[in-house]
mmCIF file of N, CA and C in Angstrom:
data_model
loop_
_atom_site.group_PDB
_atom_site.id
_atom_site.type_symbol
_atom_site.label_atom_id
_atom_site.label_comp_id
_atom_site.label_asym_id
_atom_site.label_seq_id
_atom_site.Cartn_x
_atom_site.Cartn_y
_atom_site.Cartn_z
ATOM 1 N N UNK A 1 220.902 62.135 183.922
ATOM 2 C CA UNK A 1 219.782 61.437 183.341
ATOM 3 C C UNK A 1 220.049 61.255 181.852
ATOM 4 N N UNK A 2 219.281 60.333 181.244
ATOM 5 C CA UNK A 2 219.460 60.036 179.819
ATOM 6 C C UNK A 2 218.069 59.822 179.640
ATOM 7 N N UNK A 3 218.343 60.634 178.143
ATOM 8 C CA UNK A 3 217.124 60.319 176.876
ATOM 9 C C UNK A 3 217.398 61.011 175.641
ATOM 10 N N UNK A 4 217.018 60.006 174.795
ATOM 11 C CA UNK A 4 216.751 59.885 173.628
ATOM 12 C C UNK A 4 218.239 60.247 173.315
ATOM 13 N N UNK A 5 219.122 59.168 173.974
ATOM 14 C CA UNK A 5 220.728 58.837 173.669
ATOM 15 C C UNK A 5 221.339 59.856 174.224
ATOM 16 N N UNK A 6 220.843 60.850 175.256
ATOM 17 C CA UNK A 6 221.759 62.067 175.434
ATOM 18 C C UNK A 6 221.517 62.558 176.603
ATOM 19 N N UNK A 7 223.001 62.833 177.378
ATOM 20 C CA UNK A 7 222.904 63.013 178.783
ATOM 21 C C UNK A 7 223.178 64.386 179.253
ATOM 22 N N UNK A 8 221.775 64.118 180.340
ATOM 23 C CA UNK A 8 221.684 65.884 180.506
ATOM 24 C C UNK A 8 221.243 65.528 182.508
ATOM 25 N N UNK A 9 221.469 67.221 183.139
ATOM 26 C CA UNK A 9 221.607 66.850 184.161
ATOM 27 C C UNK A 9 219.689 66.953 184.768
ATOM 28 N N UNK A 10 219.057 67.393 183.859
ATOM 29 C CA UNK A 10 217.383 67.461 183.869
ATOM 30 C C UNK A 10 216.954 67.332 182.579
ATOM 31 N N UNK A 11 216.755 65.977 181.817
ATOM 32 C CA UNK A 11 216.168 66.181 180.436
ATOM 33 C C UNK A 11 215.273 66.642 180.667
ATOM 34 N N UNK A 12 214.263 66.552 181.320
ATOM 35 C CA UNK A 12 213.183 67.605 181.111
ATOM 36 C C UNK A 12 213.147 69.127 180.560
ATOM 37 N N UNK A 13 214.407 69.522 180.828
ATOM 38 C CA UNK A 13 214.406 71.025 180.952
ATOM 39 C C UNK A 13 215.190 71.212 179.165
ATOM 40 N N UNK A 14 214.379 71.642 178.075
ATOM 41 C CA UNK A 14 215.316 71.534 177.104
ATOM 42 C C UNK A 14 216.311 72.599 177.108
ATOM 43 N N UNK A 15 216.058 73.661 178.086
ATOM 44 C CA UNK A 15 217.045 74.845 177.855
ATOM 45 C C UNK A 15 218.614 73.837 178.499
ATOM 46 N N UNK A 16 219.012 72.786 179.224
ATOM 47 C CA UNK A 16 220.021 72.483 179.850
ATOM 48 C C UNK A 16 220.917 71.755 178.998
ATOM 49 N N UNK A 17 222.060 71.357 178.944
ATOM 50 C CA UNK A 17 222.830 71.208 178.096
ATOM 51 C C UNK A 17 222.996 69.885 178.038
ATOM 52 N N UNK A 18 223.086 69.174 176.989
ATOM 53 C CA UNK A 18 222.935 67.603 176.951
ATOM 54 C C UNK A 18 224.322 67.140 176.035
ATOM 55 N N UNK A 19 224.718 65.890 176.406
ATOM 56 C CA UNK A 19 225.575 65.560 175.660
ATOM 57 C C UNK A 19 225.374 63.812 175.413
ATOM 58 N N UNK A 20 226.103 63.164 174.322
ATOM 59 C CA UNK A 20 226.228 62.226 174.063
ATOM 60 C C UNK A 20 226.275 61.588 174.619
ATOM 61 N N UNK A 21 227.805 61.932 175.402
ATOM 62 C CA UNK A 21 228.243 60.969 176.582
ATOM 63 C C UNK A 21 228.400 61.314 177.848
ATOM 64 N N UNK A 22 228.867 60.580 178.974
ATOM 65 C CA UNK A 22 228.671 61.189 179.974
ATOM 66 C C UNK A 22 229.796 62.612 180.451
ATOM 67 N N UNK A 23 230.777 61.347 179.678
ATOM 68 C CA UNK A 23 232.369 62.234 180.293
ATOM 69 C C UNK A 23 232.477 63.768 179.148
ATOM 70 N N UNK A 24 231.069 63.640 177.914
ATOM 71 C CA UNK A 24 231.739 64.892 177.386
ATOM 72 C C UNK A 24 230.532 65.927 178.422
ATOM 73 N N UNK A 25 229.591 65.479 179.449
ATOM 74 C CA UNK A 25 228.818 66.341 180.477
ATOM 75 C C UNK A 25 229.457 66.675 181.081
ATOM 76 N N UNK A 26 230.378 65.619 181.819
ATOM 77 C CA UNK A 26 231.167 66.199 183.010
ATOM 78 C C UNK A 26 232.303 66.911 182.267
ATOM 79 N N UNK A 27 232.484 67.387 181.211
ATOM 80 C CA UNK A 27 233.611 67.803 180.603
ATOM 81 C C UNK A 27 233.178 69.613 180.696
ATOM 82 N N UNK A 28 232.298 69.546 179.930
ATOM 83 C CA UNK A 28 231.407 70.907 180.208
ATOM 84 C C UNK A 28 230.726 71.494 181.300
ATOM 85 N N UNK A 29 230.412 70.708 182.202
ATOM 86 C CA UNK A 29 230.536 71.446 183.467
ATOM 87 C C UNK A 29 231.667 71.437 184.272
ATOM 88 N N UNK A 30 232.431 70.770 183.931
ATOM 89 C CA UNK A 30 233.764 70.844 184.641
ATOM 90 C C UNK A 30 234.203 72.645 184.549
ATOM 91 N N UNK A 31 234.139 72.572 183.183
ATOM 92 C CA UNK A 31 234.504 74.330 183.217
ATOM 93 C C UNK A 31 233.377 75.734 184.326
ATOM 94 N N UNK A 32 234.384 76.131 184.770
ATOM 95 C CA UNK A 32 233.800 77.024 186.047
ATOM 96 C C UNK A 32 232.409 78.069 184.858
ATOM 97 N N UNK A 33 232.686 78.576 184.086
ATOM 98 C CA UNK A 33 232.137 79.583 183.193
ATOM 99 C C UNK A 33 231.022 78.945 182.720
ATOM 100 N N UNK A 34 230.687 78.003 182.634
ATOM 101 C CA UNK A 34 229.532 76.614 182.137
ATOM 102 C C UNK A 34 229.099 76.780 183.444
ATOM 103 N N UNK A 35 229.394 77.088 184.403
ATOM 104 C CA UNK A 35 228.475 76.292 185.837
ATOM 105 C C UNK A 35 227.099 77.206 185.746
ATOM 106 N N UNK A 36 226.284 77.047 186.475
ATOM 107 C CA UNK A 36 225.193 77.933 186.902
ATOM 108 C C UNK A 36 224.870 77.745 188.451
ATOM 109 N N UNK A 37 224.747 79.110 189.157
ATOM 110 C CA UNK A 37 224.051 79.060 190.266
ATOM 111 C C UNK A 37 223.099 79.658 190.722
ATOM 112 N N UNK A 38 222.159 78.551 190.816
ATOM 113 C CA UNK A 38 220.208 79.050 191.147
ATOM 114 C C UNK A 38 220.411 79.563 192.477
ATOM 115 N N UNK A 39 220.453 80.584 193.195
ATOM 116 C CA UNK A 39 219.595 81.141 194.157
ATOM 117 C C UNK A 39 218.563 80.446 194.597
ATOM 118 N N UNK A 40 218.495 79.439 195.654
ATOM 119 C CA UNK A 40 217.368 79.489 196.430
ATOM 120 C C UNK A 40 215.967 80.079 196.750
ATOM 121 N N UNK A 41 215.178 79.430 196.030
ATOM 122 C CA UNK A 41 214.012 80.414 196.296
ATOM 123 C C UNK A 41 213.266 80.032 197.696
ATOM 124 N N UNK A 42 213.093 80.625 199.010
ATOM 125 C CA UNK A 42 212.487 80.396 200.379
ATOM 126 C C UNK A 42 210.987 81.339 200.375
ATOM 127 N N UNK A 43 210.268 80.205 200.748
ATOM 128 C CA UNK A 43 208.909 80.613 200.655
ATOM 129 C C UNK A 43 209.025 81.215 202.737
ATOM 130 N N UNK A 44 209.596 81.742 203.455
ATOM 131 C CA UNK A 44 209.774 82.235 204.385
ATOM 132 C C UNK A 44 211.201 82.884 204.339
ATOM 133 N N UNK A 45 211.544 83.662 205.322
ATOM 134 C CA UNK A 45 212.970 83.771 205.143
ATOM 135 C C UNK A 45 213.495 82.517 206.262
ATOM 136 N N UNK A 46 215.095 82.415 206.430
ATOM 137 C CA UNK A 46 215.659 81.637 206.801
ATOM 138 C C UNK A 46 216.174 82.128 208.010
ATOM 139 N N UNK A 47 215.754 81.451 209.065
ATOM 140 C CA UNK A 47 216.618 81.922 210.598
ATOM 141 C C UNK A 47 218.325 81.773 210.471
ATOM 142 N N UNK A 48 218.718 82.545 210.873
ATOM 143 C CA UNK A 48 220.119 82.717 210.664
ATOM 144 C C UNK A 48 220.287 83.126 212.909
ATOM 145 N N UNK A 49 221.531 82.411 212.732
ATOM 146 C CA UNK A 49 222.173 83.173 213.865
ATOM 147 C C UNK A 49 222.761 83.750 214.253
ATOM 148 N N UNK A 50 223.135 84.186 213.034
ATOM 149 C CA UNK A 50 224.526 85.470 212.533
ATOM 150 C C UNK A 50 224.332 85.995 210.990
ATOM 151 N N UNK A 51 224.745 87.410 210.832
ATOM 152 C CA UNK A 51 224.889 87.943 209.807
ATOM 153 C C UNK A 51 225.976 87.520 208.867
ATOM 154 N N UNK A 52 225.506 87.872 207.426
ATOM 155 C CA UNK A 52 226.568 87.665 206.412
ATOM 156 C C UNK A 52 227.478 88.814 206.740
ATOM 157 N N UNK A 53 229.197 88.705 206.338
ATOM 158 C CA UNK A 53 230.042 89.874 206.415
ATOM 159 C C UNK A 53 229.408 90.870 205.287
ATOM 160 N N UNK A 54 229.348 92.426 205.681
ATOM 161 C CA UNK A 54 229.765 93.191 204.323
ATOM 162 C C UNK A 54 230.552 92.560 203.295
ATOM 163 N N UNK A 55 231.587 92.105 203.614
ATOM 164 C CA UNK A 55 232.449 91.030 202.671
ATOM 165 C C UNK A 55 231.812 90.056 201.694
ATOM 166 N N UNK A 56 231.566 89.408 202.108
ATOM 167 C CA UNK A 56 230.721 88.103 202.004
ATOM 168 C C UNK A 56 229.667 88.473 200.818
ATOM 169 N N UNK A 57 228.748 89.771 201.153
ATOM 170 C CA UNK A 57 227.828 90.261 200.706
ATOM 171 C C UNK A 57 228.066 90.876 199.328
ATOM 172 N N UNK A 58 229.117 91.732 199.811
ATOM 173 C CA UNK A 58 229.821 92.201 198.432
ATOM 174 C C UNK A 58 230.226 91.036 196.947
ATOM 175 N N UNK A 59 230.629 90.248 197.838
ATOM 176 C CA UNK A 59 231.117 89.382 197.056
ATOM 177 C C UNK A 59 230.206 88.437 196.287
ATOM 178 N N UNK A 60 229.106 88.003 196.759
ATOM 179 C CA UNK A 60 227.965 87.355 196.175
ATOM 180 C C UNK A 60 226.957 88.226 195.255
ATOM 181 N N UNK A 61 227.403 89.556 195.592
ATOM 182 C CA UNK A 61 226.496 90.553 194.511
ATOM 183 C C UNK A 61 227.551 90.624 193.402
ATOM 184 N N UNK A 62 228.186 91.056 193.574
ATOM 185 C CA UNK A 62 229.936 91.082 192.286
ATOM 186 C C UNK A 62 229.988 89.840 191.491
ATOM 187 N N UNK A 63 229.484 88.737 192.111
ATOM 188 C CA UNK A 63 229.786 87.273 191.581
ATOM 189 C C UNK A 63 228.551 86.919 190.648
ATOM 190 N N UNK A 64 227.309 87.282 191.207
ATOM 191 C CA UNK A 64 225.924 87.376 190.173
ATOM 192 C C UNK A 64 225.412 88.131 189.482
ATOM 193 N N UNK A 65 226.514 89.283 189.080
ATOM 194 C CA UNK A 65 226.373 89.976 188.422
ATOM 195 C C UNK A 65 227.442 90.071 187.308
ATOM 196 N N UNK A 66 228.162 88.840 187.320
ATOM 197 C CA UNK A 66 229.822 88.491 186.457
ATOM 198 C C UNK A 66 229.645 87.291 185.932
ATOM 199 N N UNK A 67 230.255 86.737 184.761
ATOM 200 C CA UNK A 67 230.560 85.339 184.973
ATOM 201 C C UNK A 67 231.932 85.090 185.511
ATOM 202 N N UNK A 68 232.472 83.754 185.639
ATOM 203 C CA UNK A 68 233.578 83.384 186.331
ATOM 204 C C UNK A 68 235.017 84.200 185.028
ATOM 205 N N UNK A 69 234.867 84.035 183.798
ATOM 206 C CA UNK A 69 235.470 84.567 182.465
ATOM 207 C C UNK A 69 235.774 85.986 183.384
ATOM 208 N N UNK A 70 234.405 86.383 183.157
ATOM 209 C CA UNK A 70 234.022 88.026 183.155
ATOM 210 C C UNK A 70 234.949 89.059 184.623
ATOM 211 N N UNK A 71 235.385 88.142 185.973
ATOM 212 C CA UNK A 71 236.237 88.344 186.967
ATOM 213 C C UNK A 71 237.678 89.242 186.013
ATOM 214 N N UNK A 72 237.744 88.693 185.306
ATOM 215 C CA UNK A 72 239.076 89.283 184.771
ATOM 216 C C UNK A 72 238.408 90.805 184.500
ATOM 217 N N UNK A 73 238.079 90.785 183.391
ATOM 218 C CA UNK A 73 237.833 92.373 182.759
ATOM 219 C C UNK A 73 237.152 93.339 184.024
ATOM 220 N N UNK A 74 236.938 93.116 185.632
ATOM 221 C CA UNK A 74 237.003 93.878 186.685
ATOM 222 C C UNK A 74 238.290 94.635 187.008
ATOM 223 N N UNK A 75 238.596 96.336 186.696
ATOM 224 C CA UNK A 75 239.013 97.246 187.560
ATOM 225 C C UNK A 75 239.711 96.772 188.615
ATOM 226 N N UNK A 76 240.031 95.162 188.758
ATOM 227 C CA UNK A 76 240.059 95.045 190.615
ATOM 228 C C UNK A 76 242.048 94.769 190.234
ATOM 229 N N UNK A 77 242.302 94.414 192.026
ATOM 230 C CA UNK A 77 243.352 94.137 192.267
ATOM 231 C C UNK A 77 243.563 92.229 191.910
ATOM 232 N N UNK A 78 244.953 91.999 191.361
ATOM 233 C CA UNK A 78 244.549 90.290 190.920
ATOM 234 C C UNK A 78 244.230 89.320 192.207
ATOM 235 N N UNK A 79 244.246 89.587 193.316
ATOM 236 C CA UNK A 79 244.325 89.296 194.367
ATOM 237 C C UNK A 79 242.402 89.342 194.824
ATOM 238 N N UNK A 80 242.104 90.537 194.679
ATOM 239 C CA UNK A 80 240.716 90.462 194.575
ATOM 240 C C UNK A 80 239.708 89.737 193.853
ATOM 241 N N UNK A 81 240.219 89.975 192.161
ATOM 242 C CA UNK A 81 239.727 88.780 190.921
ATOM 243 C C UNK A 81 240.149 87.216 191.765
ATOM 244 N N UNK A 82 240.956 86.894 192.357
ATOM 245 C CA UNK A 82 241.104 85.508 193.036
ATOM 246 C C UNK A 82 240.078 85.314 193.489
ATOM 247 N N UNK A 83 239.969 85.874 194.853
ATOM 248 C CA UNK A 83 238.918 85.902 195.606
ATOM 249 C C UNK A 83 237.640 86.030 195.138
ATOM 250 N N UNK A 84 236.837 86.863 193.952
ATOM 251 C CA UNK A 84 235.725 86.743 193.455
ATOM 252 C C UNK A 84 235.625 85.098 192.960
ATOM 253 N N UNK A 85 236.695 84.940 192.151
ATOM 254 C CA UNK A 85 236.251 83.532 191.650
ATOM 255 C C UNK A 85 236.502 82.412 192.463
ATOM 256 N N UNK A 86 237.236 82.530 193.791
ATOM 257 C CA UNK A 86 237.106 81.507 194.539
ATOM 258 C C UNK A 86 235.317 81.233 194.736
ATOM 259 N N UNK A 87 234.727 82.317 194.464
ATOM 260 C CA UNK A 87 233.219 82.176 195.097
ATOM 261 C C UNK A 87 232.464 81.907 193.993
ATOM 262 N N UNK A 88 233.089 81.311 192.773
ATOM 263 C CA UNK A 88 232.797 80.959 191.443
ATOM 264 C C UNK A 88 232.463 79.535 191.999
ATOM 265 N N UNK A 89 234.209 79.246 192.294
ATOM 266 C CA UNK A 89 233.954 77.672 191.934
ATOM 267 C C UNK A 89 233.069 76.736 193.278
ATOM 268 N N UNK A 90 233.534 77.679 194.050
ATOM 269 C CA UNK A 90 232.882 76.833 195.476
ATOM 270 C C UNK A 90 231.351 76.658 195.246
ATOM 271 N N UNK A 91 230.491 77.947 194.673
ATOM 272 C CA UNK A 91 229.241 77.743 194.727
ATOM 273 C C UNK A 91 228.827 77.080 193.718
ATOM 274 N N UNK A 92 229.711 76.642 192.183
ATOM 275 C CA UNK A 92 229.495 76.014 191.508
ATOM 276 C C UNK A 92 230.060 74.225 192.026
ATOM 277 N N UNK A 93 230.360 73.919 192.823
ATOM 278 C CA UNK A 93 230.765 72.668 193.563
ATOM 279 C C UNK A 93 229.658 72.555 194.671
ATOM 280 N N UNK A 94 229.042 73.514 195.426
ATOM 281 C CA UNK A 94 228.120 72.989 195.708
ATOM 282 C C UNK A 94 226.824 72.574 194.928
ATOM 283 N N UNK A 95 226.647 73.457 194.072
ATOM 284 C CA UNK A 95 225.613 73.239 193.429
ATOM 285 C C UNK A 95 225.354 71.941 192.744
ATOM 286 N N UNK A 96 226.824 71.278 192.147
ATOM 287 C CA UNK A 96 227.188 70.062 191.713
ATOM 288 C C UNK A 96 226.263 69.195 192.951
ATOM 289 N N UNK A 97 226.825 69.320 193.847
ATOM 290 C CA UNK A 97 226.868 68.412 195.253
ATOM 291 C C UNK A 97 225.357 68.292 195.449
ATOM 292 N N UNK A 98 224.769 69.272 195.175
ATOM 293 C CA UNK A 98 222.912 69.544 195.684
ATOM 294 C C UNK A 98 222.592 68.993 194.679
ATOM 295 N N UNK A 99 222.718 69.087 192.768
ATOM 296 C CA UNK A 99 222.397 68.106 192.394
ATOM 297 C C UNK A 99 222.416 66.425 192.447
ATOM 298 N N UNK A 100 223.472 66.062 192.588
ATOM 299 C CA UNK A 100 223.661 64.955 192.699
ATOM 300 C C UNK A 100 222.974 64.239 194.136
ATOM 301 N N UNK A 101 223.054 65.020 195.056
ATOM 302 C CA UNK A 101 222.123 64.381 196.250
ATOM 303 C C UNK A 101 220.840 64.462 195.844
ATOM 304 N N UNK A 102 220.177 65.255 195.272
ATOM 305 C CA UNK A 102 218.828 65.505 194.564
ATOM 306 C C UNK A 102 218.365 63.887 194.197
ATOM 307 N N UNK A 103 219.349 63.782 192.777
ATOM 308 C CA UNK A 103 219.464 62.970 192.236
ATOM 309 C C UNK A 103 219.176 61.033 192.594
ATOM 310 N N UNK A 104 220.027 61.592 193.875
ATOM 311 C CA UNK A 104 220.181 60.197 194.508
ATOM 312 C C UNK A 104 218.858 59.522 195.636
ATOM 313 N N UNK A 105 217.893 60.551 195.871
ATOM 314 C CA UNK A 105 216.781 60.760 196.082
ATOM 315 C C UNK A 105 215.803 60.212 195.630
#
């Protein structure tokens, strides 16, 4: 969206980050450490037909409690730091994806 010459992905929201142009927006969220991911808020819970792995679980608590930067300075194996931030960028690519369908709405 644009206003008042400056593109942001909710002007409404002044806390969100706005830029001039478009390509210097997509420039700054391009970077994984810039992304943000909102948690879903469900006014019920969600039928599931299967459980999340312990894995899975681990990994989404480790990941919202880090930034994508912050994976490094983890105790872990580099193989593990991979894997945390694979769950960086994916949920920051969907989130891209949910905005933009939002958007197109």
């Amino acid at each position: 969206e644009q206003n008042d010459q400056r593109f942001s992905f909710d002007v409404r929201d002044p806390c969100m980050y706005r830029d001039a142009s478009v390509t210097g927006l997509l420039r700054h969220y391009s970077d994984p450490a810039t992304c943000l991911f909102f948690e879903p808020l469900l006014s019920r819970p969600l039928p599931r037909s299967f459980p999340f792995t312990l894995q899975h679980l681990c990994r989404a608590v480790i990941c919202s409690r880090t930034t994508y930067r912050g994976v490094d300075d983890l105790p872990l194996p580099p193989q593990l730091r991979d894997y945390l931030r694979q769950y960086h960028v994916r949920n920051s690519k969907l989130l891209a994806a949910s905005l933009l369908v939002t958007e197109l709405q």
